[in-house]
XYZ file of C-alpha atoms in Angstrom:
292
model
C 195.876 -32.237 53.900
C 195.101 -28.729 52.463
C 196.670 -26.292 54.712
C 195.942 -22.125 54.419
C 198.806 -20.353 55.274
C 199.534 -17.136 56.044
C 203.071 -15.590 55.590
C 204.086 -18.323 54.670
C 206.811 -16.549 52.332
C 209.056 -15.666 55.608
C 212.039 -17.235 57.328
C 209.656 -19.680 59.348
C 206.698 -20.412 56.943
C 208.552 -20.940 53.681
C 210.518 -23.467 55.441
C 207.569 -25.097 57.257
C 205.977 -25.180 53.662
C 209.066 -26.604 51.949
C 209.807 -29.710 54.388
C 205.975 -30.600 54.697
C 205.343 -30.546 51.182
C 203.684 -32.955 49.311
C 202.614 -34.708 52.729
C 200.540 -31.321 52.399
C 199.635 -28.798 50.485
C 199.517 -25.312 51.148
C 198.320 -21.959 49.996
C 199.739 -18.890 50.997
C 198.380 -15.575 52.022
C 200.768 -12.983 52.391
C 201.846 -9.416 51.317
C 204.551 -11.141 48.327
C 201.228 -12.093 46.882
C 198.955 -9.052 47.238
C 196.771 -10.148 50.396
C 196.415 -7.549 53.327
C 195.682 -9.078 56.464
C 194.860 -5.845 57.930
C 191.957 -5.643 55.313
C 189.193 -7.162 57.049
C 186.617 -7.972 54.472
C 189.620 -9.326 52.010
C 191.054 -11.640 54.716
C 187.745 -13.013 55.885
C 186.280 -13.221 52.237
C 189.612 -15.538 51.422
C 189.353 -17.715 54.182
C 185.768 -18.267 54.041
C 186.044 -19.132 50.317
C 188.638 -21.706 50.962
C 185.741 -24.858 51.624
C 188.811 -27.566 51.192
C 191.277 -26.321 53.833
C 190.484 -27.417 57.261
C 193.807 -25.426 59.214
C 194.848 -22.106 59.225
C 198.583 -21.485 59.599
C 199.400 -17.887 60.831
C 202.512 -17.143 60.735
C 202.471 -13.136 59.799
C 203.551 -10.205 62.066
C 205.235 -7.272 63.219
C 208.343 -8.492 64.076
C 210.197 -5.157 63.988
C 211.231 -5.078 68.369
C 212.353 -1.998 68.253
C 210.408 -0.457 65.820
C 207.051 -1.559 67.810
C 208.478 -0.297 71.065
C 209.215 3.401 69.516
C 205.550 3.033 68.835
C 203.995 1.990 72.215
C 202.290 5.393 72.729
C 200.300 4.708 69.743
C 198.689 2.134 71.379
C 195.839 0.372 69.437
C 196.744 2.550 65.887
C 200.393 1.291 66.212
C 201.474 -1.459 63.419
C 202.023 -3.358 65.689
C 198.883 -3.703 67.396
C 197.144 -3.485 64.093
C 199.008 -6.584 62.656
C 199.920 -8.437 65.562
C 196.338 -7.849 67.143
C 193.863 -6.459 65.221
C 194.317 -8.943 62.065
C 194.378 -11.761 64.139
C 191.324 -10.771 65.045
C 190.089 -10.566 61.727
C 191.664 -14.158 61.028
C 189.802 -15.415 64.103
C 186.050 -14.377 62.984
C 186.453 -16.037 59.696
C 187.518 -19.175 60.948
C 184.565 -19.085 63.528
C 182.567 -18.992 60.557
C 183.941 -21.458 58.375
C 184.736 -23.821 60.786
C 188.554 -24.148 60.674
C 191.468 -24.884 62.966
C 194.330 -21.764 63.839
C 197.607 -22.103 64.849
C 199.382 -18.857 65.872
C 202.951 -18.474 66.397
C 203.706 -16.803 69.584
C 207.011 -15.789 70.635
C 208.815 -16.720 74.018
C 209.506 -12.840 74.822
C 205.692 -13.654 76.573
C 207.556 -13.934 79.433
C 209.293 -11.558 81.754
C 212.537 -13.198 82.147
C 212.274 -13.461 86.303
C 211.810 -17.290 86.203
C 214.638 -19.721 85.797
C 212.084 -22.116 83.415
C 208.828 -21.365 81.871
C 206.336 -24.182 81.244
C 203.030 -23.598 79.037
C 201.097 -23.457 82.739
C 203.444 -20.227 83.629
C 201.570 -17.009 83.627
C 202.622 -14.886 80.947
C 204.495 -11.213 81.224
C 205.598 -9.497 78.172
C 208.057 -6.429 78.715
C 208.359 -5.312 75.178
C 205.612 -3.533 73.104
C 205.639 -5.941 70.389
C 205.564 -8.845 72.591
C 202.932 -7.382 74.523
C 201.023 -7.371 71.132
C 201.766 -11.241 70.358
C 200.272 -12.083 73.190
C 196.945 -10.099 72.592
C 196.863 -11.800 69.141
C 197.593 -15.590 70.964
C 194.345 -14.323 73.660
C 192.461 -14.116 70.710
C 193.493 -17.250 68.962
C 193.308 -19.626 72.363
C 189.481 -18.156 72.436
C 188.333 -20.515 69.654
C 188.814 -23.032 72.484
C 189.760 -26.486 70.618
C 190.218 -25.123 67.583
C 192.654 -22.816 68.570
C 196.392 -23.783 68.911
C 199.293 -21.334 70.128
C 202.889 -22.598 69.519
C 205.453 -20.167 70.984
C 209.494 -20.472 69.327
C 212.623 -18.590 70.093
C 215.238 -17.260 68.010
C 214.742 -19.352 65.571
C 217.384 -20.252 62.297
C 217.759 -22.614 59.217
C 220.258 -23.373 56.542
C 219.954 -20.674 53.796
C 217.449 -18.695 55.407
C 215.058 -16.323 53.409
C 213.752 -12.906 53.298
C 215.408 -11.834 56.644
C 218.814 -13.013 58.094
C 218.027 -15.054 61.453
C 220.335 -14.196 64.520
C 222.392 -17.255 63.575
C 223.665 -16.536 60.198
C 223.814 -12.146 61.509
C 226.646 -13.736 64.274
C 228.371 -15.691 61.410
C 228.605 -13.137 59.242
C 229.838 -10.928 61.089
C 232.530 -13.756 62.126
C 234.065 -14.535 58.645
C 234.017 -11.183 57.354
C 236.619 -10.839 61.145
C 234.453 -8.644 62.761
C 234.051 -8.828 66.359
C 230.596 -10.511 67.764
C 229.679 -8.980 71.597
C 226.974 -10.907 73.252
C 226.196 -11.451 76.796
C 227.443 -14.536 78.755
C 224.449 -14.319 81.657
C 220.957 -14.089 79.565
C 219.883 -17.680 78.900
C 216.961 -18.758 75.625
C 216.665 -21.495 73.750
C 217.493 -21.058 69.903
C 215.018 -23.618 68.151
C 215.656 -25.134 64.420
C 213.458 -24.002 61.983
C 213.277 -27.939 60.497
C 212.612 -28.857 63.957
C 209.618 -26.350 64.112
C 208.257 -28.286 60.666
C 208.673 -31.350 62.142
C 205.822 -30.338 65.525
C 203.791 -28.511 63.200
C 203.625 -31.573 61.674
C 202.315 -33.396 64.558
C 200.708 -31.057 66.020
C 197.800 -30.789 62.483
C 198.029 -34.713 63.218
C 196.952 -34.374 67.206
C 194.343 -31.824 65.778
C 196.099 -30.089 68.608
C 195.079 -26.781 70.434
C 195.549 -25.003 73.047
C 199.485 -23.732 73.925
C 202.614 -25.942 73.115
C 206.455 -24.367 73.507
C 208.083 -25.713 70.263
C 211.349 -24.611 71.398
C 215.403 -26.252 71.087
C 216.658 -28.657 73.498
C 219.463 -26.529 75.063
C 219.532 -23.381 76.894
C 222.357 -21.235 75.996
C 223.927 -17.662 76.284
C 223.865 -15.229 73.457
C 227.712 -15.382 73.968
C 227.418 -19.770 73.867
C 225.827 -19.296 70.394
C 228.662 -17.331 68.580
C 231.312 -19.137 70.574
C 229.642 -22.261 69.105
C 229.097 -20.916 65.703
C 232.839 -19.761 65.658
C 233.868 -23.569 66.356
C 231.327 -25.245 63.731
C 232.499 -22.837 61.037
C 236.236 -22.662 62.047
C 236.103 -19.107 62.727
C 238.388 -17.277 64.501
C 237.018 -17.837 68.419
C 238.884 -14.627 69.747
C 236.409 -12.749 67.801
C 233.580 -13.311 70.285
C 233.227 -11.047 73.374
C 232.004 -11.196 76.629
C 229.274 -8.415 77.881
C 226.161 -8.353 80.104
C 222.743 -8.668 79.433
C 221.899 -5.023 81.029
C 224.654 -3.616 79.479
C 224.301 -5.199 75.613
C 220.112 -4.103 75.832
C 220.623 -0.435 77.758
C 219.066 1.198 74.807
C 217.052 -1.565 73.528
C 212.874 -2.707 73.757
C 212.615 -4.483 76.865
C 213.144 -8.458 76.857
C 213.350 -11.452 78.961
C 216.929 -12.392 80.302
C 216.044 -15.448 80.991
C 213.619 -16.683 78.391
C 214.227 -20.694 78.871
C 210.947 -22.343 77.378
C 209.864 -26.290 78.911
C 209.544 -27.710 75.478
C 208.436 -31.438 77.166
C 204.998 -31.424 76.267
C 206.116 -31.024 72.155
C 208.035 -34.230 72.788
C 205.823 -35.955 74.577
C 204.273 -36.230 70.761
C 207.303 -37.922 70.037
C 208.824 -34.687 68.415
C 212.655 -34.314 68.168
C 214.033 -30.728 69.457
C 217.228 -30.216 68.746
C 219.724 -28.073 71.105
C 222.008 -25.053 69.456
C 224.795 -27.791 69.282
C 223.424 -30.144 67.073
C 221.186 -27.727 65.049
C 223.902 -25.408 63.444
C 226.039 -28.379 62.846
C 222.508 -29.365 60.796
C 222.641 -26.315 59.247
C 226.388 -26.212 58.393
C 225.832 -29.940 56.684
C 222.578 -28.927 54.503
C 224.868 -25.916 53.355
C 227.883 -27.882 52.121
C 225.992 -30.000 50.933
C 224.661 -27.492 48.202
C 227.857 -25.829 47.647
C-alpha cells in the first residue's frame, strides 16, 4: 500500500515509516522537506494530487506543552491552535475530496486525570492548552465518519530515537551522566513503544479502521517506576532516582492528567501486541547493543 504521511520525519513517524517499510510505501509531508501544513492551498493541492495513496497518516503538531499553554490567551491565532487545529482542518477537506482515509494521532492528556481508567467510550477532558487543541483537531478528523480514525498514545519512546529526545532516553541521560532524576511516585500513564505503535498502525490500515482506538503500553506505571526501571535495565546507579508528588513536580507546569491510564483492549482485540514499560526498554536496551 501507498501511504501519505505527514511528519513523518519525527520521533513517531520516522519509526512507523522505518518498521513498515517495504510492506508499504510512504511519502512524507513535512517541514524537513519544505511542505507547510498551515498553507492551505499547498496542503490540499498535495493531497489531492496524490491519486495512488488511499491513507493519510498525520502525525504533525504542536507538541511544545508548555509553550502552547503560555499561549492560551491567543486562542484561535495561537500555534497551537493553528497547527494542531486549523491544519487539520485543512488536511480534512482535501481528503473529503479525494476520497482518502485519516488517521490522527491524539494524545492521552484528552483526559482530565479524575478517572482511575479511561476506555475509548470515556468522555474526554483536556486540562492543558495544547491538549485542548489535539482534541479539536481529533473532532475534526472523527467527522469524516468511517474514514476517519483517531489513535491516541502516551509518552511514547524507541531505541535511538530521532529529532527530539523521548522522556525515556531524557531520564537515562540524566542517570549515567550521575545526575539525580525526581519524578513523582503517585501519577499513573502508560508509556507505549514506539515499535509497538508500528505494529497497530499496521493493523489498523488492514481493518480499514476508524473511529477512536487507545494504542497505548500494557502497564501502568509512575513517573518515578520508569526511572527506577530504567536505572535497573541500564545498571545505573538506583539511588539516583527520587521520590516527589505529582502536585508538587507540575506546580509551575501546563495542566495534565495525574492519572492518565488508557484501556488499550480494543487495539488487541486486533491481535496487536502492547508491550508494558518493563519489557519495552529492555527492547530498546537490546536493539541498542545490538548496534554498538
Amino acid at each position: 500500500m501507498r501511504i501519505l504521511g505527514i511528519g513523518l520525519s519525527g520521533l513517531v513517524g520516522s519509526r512507523i515509516a522505518e518498521l513498515l517499510s517495504p510492506k508499504h510505501s510512504f511519502v512524507n509531508f513535512s517541514l524537513e522537506n519544505g511542505v507547510d501544513i498551515t498553507n492551505r492551498e499547498d496542503i490540499i493541492a498535495r493531497i489531492t494530487s496524490d491519486t495512488a495513496s488511499s491513507w493519510v497518516l498525520h502525525l504533525a503538531a504542536y507538541t511544545n506543552v508548555q509553550a502552547a499553554e503560555a499561549d492560551r490567551g491567543l486562542g484561535v491565532e495561537s500555534m497551537a491552535w493553528k497547527v494542531n487545529v486549523v491544519a487539520t482542518e485543512h488536511i480534512v477537506e482535501a481528503c473529503v475530496a479525494s476520497g482518502k482515509r485519516l488517521l490522527y494521532v491524539d494524545t492521552d492528556y484528552a483526559f482530565d486525570g479524575t478517572k482511575q481508567t479511561y476506555t475509548e467510550e470515556d468522555v474526554i477532558h483536556p486540562l492543558s492548552w495544547y491538549a485542548m487543541t489535539k482534541s479539536e483537531g481529533a473532532k475534526r478528523v472523527l467527522g469524516l465518519g468511517d474514514k476517519g480514525l483517531v489513535i491516541r498514545i502516551s509518552n511514547p519512546y524507541r531505541a535511538h530515537p530521532i529529532g527530539k529526545k523521548d522522556f525515556a532516553h531524557k531520564m537515562l541521560e540524566r542517570l549515567l551522566a550521575g545526575t539525580e532524576v525526581i519524578a513523582p511516585a503517585d501519577q499513573l500513564f502508560v508509556p507505549t513503544f514506539i515499535d509497538d505503535i508500528a505494529n497497530a498502525v499496521d493493523a489498523l490500515l488492514a481493518h480499514s479502521a476508524n473511529g477512536i482506538y487507545h494504542v497505548v503500553g500494557d502497564q501502568a506505571v509512575s513517573p518515578y517506576d520508569v526511572a527506577k526501571t530504567i536505572a535497573r535495565v541500564y545498571a545505573c546507579d538506583p539511588t539516583l532516582v527520587k521520590k516527589t508528588t505529582f502536585v508538587t513536580f507540575f506546580a509551575s507546569r501546563a495542566p495534565i492528567p495525574q492519572y492518565a491510564v488508557l484501556q488499550n483492549e480494543k487495539i488487541r482485540s486486533l491481535g496487536v501486541v502492547m508491550r508494558g514499560f518493563d519489557e519495552g526498554i529492555a527492547e530498546v536496551k537490546r536493539l541498542e547493543d545490538a548496534d554498538l
